[in-house]
CSV table of N, CA and C in Angstrom, one decimal:
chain,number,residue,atom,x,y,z
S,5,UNK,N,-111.1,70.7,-150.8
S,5,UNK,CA,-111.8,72.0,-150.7
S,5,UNK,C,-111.7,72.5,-149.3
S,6,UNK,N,-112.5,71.5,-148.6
S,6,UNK,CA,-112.2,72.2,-146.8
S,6,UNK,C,-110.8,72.3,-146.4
S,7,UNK,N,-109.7,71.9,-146.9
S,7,UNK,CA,-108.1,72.1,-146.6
S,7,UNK,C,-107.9,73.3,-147.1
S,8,UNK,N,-108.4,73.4,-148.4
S,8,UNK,CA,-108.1,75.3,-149.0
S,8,UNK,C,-108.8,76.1,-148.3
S,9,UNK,N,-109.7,75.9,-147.5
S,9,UNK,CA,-110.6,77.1,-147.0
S,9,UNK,C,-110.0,77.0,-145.6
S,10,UNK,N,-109.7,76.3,-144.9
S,10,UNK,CA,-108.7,76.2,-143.6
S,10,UNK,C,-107.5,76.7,-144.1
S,11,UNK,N,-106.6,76.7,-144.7
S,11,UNK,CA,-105.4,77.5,-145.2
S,11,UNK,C,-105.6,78.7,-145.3
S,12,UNK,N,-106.3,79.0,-146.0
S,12,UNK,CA,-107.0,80.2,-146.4
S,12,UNK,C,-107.5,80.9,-145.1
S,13,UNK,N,-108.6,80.4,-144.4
S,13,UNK,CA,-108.5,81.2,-142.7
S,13,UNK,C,-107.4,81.3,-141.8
S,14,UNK,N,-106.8,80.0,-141.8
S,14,UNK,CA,-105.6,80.2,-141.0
S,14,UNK,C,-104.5,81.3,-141.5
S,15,UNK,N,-104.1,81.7,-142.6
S,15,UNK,CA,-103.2,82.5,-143.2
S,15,UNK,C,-103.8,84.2,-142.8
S,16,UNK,N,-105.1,84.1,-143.0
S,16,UNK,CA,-105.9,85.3,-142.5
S,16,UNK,C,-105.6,85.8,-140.9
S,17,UNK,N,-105.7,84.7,-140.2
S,17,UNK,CA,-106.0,84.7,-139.3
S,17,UNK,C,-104.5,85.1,-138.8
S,18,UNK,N,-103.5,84.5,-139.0
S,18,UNK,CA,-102.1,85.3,-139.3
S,18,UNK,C,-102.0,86.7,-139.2
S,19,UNK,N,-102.0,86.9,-140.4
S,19,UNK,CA,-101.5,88.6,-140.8
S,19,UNK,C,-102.8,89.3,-140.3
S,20,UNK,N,-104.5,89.3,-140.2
S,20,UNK,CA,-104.7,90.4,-140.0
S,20,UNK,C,-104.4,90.7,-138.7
S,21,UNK,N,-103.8,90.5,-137.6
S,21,UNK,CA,-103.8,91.6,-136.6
S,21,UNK,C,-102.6,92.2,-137.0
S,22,UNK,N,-101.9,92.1,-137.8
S,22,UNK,CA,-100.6,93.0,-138.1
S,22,UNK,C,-101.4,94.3,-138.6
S,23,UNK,N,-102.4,94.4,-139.3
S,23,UNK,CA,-102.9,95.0,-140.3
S,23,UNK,C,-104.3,95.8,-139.7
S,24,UNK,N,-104.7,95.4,-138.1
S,24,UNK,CA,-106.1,96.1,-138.3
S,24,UNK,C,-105.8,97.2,-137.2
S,25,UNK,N,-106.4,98.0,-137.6
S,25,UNK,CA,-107.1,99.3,-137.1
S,25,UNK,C,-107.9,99.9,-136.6
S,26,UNK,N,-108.1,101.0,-136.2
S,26,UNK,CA,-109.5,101.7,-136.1
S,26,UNK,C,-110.7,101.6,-137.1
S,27,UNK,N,-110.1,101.8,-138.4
S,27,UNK,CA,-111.0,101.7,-139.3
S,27,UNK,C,-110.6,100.6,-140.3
S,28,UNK,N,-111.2,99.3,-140.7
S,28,UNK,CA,-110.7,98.3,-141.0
S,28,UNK,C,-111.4,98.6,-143.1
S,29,UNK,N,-110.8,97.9,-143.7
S,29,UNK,CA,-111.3,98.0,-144.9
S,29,UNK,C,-111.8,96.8,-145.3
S,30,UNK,N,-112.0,95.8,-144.4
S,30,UNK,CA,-112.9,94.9,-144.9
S,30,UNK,C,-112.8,93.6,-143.4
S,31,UNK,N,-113.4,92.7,-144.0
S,31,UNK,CA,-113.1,91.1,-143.0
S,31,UNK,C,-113.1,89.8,-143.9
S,32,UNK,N,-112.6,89.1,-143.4
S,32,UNK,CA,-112.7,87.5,-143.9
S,32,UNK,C,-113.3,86.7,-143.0
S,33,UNK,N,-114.3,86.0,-143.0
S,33,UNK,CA,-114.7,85.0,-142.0
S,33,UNK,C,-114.9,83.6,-142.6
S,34,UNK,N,-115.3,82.9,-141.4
S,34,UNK,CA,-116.2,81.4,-141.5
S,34,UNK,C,-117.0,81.3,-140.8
S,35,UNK,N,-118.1,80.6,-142.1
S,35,UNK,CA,-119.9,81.0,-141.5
S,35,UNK,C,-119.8,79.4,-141.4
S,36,UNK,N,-121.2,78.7,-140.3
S,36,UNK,CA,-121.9,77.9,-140.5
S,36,UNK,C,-123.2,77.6,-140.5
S,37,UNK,N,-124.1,77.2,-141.0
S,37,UNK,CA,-125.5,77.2,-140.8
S,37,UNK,C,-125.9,75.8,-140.4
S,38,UNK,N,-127.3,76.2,-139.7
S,38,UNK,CA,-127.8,75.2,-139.1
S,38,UNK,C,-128.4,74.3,-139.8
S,39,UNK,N,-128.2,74.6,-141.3
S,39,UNK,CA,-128.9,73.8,-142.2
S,39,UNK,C,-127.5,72.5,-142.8
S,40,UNK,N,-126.6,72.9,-142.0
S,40,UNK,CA,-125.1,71.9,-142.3
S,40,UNK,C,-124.0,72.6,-143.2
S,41,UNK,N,-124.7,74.1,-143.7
S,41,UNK,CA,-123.9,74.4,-144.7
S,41,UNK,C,-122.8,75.6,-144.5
S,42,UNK,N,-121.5,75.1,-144.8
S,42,UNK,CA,-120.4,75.6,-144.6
S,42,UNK,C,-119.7,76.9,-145.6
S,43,UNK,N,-119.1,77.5,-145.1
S,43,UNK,CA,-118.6,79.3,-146.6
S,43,UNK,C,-117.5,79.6,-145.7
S,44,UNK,N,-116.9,79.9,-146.3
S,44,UNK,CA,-116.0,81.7,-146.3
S,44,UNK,C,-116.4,82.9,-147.1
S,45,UNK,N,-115.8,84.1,-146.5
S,45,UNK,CA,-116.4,84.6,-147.4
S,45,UNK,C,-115.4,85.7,-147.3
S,46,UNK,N,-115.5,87.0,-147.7
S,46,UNK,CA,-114.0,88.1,-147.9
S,46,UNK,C,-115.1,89.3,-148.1
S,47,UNK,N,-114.9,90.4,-147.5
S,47,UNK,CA,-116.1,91.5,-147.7
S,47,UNK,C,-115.1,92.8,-147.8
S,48,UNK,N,-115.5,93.4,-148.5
S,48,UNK,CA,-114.5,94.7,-149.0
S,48,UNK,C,-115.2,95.7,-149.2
S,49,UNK,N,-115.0,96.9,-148.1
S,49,UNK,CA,-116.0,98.3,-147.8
S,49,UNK,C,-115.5,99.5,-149.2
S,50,UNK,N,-116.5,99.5,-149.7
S,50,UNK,CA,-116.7,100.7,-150.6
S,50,UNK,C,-116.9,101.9,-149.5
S,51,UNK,N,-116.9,103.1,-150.1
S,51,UNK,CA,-117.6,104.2,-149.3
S,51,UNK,C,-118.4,103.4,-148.1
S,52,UNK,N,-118.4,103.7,-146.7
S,52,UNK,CA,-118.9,103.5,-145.8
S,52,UNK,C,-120.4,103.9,-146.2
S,53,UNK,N,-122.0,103.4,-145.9
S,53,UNK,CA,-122.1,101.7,-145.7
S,53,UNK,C,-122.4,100.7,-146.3
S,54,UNK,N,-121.8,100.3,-147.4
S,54,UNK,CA,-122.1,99.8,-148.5
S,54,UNK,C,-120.6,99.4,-148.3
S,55,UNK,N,-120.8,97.5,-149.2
S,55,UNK,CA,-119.7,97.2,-149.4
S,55,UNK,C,-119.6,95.6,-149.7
S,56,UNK,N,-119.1,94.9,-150.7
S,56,UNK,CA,-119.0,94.4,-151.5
S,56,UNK,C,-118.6,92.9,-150.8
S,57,UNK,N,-119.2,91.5,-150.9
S,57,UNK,CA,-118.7,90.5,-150.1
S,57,UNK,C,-119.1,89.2,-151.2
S,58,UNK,N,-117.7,88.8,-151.5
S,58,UNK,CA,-117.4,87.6,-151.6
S,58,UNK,C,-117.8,86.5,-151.3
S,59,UNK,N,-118.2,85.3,-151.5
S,59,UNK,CA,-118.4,84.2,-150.9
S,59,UNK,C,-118.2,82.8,-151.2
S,60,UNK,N,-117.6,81.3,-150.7
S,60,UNK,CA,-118.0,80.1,-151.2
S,60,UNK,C,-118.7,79.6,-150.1
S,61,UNK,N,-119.3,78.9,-150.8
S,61,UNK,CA,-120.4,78.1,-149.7
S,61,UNK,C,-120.7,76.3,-150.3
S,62,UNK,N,-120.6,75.6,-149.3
S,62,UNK,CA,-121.1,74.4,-149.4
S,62,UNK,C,-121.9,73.9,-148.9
S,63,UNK,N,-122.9,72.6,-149.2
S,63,UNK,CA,-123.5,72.0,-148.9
S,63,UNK,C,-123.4,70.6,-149.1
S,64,UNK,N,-123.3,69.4,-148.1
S,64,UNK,CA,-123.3,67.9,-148.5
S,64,UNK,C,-124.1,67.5,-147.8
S,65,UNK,N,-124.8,66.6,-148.4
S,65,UNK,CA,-125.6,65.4,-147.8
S,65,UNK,C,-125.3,63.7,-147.5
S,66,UNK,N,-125.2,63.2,-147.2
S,66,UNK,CA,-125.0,61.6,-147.9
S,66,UNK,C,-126.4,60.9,-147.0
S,67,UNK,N,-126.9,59.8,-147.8
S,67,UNK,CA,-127.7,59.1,-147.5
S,67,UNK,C,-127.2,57.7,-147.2
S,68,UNK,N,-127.6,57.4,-146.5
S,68,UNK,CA,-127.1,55.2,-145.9
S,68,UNK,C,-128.5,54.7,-146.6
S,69,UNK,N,-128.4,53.6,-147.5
S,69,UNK,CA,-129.7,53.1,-148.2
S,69,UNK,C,-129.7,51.6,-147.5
S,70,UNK,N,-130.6,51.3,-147.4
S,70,UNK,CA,-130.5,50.0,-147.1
S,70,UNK,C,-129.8,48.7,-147.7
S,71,UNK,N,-129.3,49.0,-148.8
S,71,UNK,CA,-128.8,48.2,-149.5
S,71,UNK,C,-127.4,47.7,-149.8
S,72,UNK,N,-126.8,46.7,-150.7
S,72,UNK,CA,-125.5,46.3,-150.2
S,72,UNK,C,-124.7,47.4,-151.2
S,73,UNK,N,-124.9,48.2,-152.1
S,73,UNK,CA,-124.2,49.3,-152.3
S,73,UNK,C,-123.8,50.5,-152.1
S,74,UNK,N,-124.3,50.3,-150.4
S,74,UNK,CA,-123.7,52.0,-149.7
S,74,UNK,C,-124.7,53.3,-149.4
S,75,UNK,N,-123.9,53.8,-149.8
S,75,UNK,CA,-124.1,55.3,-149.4
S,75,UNK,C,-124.5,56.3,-150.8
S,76,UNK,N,-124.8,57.2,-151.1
S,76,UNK,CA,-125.2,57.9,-152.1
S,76,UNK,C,-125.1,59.6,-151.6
S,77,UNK,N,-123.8,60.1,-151.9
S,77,UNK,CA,-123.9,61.6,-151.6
S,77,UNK,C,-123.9,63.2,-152.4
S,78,UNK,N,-124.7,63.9,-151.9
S,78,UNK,CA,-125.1,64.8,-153.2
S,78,UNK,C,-124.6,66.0,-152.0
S,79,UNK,N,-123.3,66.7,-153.3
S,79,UNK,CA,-122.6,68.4,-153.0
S,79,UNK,C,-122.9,69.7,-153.8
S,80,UNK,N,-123.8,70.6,-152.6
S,80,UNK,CA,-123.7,71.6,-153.9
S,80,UNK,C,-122.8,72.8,-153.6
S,81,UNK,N,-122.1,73.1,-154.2
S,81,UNK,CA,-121.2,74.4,-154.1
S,81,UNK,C,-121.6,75.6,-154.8
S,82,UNK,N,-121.4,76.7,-153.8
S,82,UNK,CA,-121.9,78.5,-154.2
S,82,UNK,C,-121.1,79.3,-154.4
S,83,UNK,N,-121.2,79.7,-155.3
S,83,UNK,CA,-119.7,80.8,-155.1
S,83,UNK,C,-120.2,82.4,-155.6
S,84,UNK,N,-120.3,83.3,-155.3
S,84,UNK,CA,-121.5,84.6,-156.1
S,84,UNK,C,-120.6,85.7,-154.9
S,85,UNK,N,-121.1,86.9,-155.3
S,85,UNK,CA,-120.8,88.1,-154.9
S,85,UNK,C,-122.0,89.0,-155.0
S,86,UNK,N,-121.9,89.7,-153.7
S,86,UNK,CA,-123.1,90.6,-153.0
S,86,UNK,C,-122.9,92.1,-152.7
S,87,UNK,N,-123.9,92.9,-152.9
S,87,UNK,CA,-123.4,94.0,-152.3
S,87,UNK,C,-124.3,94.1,-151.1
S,88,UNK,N,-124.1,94.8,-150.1
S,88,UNK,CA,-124.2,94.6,-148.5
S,88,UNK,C,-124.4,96.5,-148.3
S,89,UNK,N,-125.6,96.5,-147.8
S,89,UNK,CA,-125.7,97.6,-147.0
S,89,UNK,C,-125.9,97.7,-145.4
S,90,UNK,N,-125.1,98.5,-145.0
S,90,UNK,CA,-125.5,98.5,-143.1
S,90,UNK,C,-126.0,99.5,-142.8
S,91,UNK,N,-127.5,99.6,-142.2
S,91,UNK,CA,-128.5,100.1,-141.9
S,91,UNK,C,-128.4,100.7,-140.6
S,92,UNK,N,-126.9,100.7,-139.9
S,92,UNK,CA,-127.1,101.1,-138.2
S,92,UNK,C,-127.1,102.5,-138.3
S,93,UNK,N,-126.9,103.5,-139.3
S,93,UNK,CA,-127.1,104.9,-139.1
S,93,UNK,C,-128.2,105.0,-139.1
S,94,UNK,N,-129.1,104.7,-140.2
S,94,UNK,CA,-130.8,104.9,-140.7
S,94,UNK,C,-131.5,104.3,-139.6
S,95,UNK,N,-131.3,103.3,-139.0
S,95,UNK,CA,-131.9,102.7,-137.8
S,95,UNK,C,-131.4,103.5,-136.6
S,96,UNK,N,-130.5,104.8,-136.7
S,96,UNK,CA,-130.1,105.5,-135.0
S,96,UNK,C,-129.5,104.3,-134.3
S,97,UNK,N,-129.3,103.4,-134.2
S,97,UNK,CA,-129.0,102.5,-133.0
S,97,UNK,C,-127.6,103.1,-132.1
S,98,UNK,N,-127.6,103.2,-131.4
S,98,UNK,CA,-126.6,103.7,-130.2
S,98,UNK,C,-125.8,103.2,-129.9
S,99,UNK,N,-125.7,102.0,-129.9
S,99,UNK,CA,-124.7,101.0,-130.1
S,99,UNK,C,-124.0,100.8,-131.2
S,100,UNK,N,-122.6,101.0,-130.9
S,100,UNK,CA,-122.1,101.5,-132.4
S,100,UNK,C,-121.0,100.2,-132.4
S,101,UNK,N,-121.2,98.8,-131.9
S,101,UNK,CA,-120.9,97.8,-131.9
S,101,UNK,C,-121.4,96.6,-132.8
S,102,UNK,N,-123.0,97.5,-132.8
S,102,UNK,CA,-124.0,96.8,-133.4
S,102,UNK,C,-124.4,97.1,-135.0
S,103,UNK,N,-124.5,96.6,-136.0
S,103,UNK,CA,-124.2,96.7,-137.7
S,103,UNK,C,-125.6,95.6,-138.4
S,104,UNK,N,-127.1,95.9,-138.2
S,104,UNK,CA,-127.7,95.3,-138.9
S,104,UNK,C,-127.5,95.3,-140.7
S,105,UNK,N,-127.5,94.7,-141.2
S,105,UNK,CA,-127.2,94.8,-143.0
S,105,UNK,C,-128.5,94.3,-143.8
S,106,UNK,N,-128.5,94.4,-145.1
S,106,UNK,CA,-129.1,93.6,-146.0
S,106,UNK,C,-128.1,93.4,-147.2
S,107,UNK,N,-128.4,92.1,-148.0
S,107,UNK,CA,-127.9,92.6,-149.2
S,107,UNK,C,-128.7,91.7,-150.4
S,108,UNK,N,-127.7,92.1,-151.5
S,108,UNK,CA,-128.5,91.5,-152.9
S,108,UNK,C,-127.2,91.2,-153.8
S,109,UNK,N,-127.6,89.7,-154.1
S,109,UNK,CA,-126.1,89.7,-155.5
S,109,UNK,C,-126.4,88.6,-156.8
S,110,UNK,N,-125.8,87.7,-156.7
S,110,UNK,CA,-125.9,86.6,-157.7
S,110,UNK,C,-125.0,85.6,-157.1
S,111,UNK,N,-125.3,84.5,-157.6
S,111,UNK,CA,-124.8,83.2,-157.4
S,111,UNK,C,-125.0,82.1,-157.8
S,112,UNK,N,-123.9,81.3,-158.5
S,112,UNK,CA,-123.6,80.2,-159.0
S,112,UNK,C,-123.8,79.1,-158.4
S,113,UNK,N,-124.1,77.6,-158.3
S,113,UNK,CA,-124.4,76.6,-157.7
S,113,UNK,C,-124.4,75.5,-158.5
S,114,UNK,N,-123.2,74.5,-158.2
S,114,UNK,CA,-122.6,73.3,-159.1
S,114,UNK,C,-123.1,72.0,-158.2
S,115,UNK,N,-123.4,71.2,-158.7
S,115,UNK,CA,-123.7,69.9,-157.4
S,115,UNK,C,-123.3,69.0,-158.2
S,116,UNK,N,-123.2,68.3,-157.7
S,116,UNK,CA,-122.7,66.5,-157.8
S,116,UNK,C,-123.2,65.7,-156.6
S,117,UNK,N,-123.6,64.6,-157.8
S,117,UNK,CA,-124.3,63.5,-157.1
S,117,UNK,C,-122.9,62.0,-157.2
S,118,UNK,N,-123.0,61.6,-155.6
S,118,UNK,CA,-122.2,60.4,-155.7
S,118,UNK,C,-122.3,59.6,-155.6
S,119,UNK,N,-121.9,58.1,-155.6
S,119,UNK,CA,-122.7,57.1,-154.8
S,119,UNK,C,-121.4,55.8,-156.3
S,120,UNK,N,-122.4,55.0,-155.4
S,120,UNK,CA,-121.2,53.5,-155.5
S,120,UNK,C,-121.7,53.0,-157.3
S,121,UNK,N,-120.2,53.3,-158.2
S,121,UNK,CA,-120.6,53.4,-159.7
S,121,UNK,C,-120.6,54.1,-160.0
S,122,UNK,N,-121.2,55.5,-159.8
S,122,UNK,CA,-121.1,56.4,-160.6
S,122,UNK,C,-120.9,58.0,-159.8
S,123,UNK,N,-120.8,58.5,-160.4
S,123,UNK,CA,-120.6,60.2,-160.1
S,123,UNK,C,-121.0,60.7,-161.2
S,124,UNK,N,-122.1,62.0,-160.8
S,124,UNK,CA,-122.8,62.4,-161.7
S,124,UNK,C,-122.6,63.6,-161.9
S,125,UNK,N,-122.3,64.5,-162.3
S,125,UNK,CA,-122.5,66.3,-162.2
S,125,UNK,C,-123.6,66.8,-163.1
S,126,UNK,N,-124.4,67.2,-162.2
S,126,UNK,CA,-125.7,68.0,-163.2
S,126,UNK,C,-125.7,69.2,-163.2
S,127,UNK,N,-126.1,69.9,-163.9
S,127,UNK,CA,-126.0,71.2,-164.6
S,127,UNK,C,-125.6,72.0,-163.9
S,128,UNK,N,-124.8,73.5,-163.9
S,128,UNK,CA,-124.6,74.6,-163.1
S,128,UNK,C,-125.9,75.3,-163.1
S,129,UNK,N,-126.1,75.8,-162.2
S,129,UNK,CA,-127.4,76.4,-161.7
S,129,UNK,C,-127.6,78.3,-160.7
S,130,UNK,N,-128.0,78.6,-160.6
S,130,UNK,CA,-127.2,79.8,-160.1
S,130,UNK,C,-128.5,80.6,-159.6
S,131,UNK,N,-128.5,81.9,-159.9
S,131,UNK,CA,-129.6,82.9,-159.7
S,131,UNK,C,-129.3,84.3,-158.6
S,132,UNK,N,-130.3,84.8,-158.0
S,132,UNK,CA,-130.5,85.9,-157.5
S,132,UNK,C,-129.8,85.5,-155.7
S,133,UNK,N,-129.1,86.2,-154.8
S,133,UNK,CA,-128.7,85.7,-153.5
S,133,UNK,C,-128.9,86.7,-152.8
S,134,UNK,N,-129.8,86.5,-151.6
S,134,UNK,CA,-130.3,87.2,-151.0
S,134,UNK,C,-129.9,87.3,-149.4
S,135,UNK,N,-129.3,88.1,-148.8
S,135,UNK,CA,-128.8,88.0,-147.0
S,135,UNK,C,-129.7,88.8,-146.4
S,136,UNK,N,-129.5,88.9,-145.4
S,136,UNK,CA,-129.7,89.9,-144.2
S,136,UNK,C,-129.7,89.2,-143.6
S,137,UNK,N,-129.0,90.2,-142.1
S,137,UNK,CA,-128.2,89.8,-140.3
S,137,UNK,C,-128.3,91.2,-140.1
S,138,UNK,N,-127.3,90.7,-139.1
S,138,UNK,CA,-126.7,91.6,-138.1
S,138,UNK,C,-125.3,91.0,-137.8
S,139,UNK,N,-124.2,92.1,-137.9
S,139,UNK,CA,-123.0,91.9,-136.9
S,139,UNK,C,-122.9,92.4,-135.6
S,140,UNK,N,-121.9,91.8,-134.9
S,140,UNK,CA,-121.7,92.7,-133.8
S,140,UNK,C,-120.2,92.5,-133.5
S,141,UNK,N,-119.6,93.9,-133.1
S,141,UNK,CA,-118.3,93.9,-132.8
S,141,UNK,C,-117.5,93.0,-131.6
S,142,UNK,N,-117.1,92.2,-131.8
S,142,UNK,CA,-116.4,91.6,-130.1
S,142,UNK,C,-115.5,92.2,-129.8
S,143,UNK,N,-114.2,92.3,-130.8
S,143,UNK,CA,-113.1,93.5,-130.3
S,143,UNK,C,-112.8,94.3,-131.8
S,144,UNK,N,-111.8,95.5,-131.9
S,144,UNK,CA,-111.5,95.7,-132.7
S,144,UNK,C,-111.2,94.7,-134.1
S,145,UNK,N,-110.8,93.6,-133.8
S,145,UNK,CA,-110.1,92.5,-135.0
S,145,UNK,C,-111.4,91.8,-135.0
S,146,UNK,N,-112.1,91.3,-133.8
S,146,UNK,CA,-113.4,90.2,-134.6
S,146,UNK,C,-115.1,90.9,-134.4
S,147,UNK,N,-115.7,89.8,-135.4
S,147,UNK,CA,-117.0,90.6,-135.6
S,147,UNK,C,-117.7,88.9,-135.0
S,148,UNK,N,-118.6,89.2,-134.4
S,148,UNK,CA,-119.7,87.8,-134.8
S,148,UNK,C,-120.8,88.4,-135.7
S,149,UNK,N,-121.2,87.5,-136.3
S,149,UNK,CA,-122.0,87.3,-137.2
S,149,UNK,C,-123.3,86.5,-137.4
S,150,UNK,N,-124.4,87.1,-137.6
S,150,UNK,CA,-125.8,86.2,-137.5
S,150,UNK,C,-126.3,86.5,-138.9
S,151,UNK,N,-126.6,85.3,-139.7
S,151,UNK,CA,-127.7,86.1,-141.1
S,151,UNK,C,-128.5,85.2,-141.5
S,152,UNK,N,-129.4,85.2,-142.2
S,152,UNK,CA,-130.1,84.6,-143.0
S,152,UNK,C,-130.3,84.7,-144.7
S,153,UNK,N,-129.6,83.8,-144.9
S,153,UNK,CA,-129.6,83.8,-146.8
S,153,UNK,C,-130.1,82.6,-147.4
S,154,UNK,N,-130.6,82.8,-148.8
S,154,UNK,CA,-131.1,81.8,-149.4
S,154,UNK,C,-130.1,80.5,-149.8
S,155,UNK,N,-128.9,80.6,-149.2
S,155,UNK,CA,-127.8,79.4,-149.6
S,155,UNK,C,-127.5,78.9,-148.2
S,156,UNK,N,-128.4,78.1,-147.1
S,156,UNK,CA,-127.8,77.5,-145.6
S,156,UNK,C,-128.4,77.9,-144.7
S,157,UNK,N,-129.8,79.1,-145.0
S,157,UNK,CA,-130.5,79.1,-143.7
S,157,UNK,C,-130.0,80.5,-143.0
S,158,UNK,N,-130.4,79.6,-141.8
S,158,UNK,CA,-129.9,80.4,-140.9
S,158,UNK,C,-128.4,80.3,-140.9
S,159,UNK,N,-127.7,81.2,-140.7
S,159,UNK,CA,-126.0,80.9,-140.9
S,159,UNK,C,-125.5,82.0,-139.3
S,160,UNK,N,-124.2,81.1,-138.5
S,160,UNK,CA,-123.5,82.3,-137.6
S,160,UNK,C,-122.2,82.1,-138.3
S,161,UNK,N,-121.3,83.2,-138.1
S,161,UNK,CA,-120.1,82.8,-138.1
S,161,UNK,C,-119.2,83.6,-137.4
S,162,UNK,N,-117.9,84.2,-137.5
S,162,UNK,CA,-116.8,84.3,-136.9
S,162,UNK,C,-116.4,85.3,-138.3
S,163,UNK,N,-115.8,87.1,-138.1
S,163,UNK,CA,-115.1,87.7,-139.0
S,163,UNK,C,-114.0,88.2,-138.7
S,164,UNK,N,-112.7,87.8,-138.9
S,164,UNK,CA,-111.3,89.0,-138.7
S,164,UNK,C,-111.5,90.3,-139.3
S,165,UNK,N,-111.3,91.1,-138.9
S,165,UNK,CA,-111.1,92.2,-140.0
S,165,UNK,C,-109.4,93.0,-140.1
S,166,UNK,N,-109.4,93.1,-141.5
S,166,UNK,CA,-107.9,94.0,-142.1
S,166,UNK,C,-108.4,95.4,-142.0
């Protein structure tokens, strides 16, 4: 999974400066949170400021148990789609670098439990996914990114934009 999502940035990271512009139609990034949890994600602008974003996200733990059979590790994976409003008109902000958002979507959530003997997968799980940040422009091609969602916390990451 982390080799597809490195392919998958690296390939990004490729072509979009062939492709960006003044006015970009979306970004691809990678987020991390301080809660350990790892995503990509792909965001695609409807009518300016609204606009539609993609996402996978992980989570792993593993535990060391005192005992002579190891370790025990539990992954949950998110995968859902949001829509994203950016608030920097309604807010006046002057800085037109600067892109506070909210948004609202859905999302799915698979986990597996592992450990020495067995592998377990328990139920798919899902519900309501909730963000808000702020971006900020570094150059025309990258964005930094700051947010908070109910899947990793606090999250920063890194966005190309096409």
């Amino acid at each position: 999974m982390k080799k597809i999502a490195a392919i998958c940035l690296f390939s990004a990271a490729l072509i979009t400066p062939a492709f960006a512009a003044e006015k970009s139609a979306g970004n691809v990034g990678f987020n991390f949170s301080l809660d350990n949890a790892w995503g990509i994600q792909g965001e695609f602008n409807i009518p300016k400021p609204v606009s539609v974003q993609l996402f996978l996200k992980n989570y792993s733990r593993t535990y060391y148990y005192g005992n002579p059979w190891g370790a025990y590790t539990y992954s949950y994976t998110a995968f859902g789609v949001a829509g994203l409003y950016d608030f920097s008109k309604e807010l006046k902000i002057s800085n037109r670098k600067i892109h506070p958002y909210a948004g609202l979507g859905l999302h799915t959530v698979s986990a597996v439990f592992s450990g020495p003997g067995a592998i377990v997968s328990p139920p798919v799980s899902g519900g309501l996914y909730l963000t808000f940040g702020g971006r900020y422009e570094l150059s025309p091609e990258w964005d930094f990114d700051g947010s908070y969602n109910n899947f990793g916390g606090l999250t920063l990451g890194l966005n190309i934009k096409y």
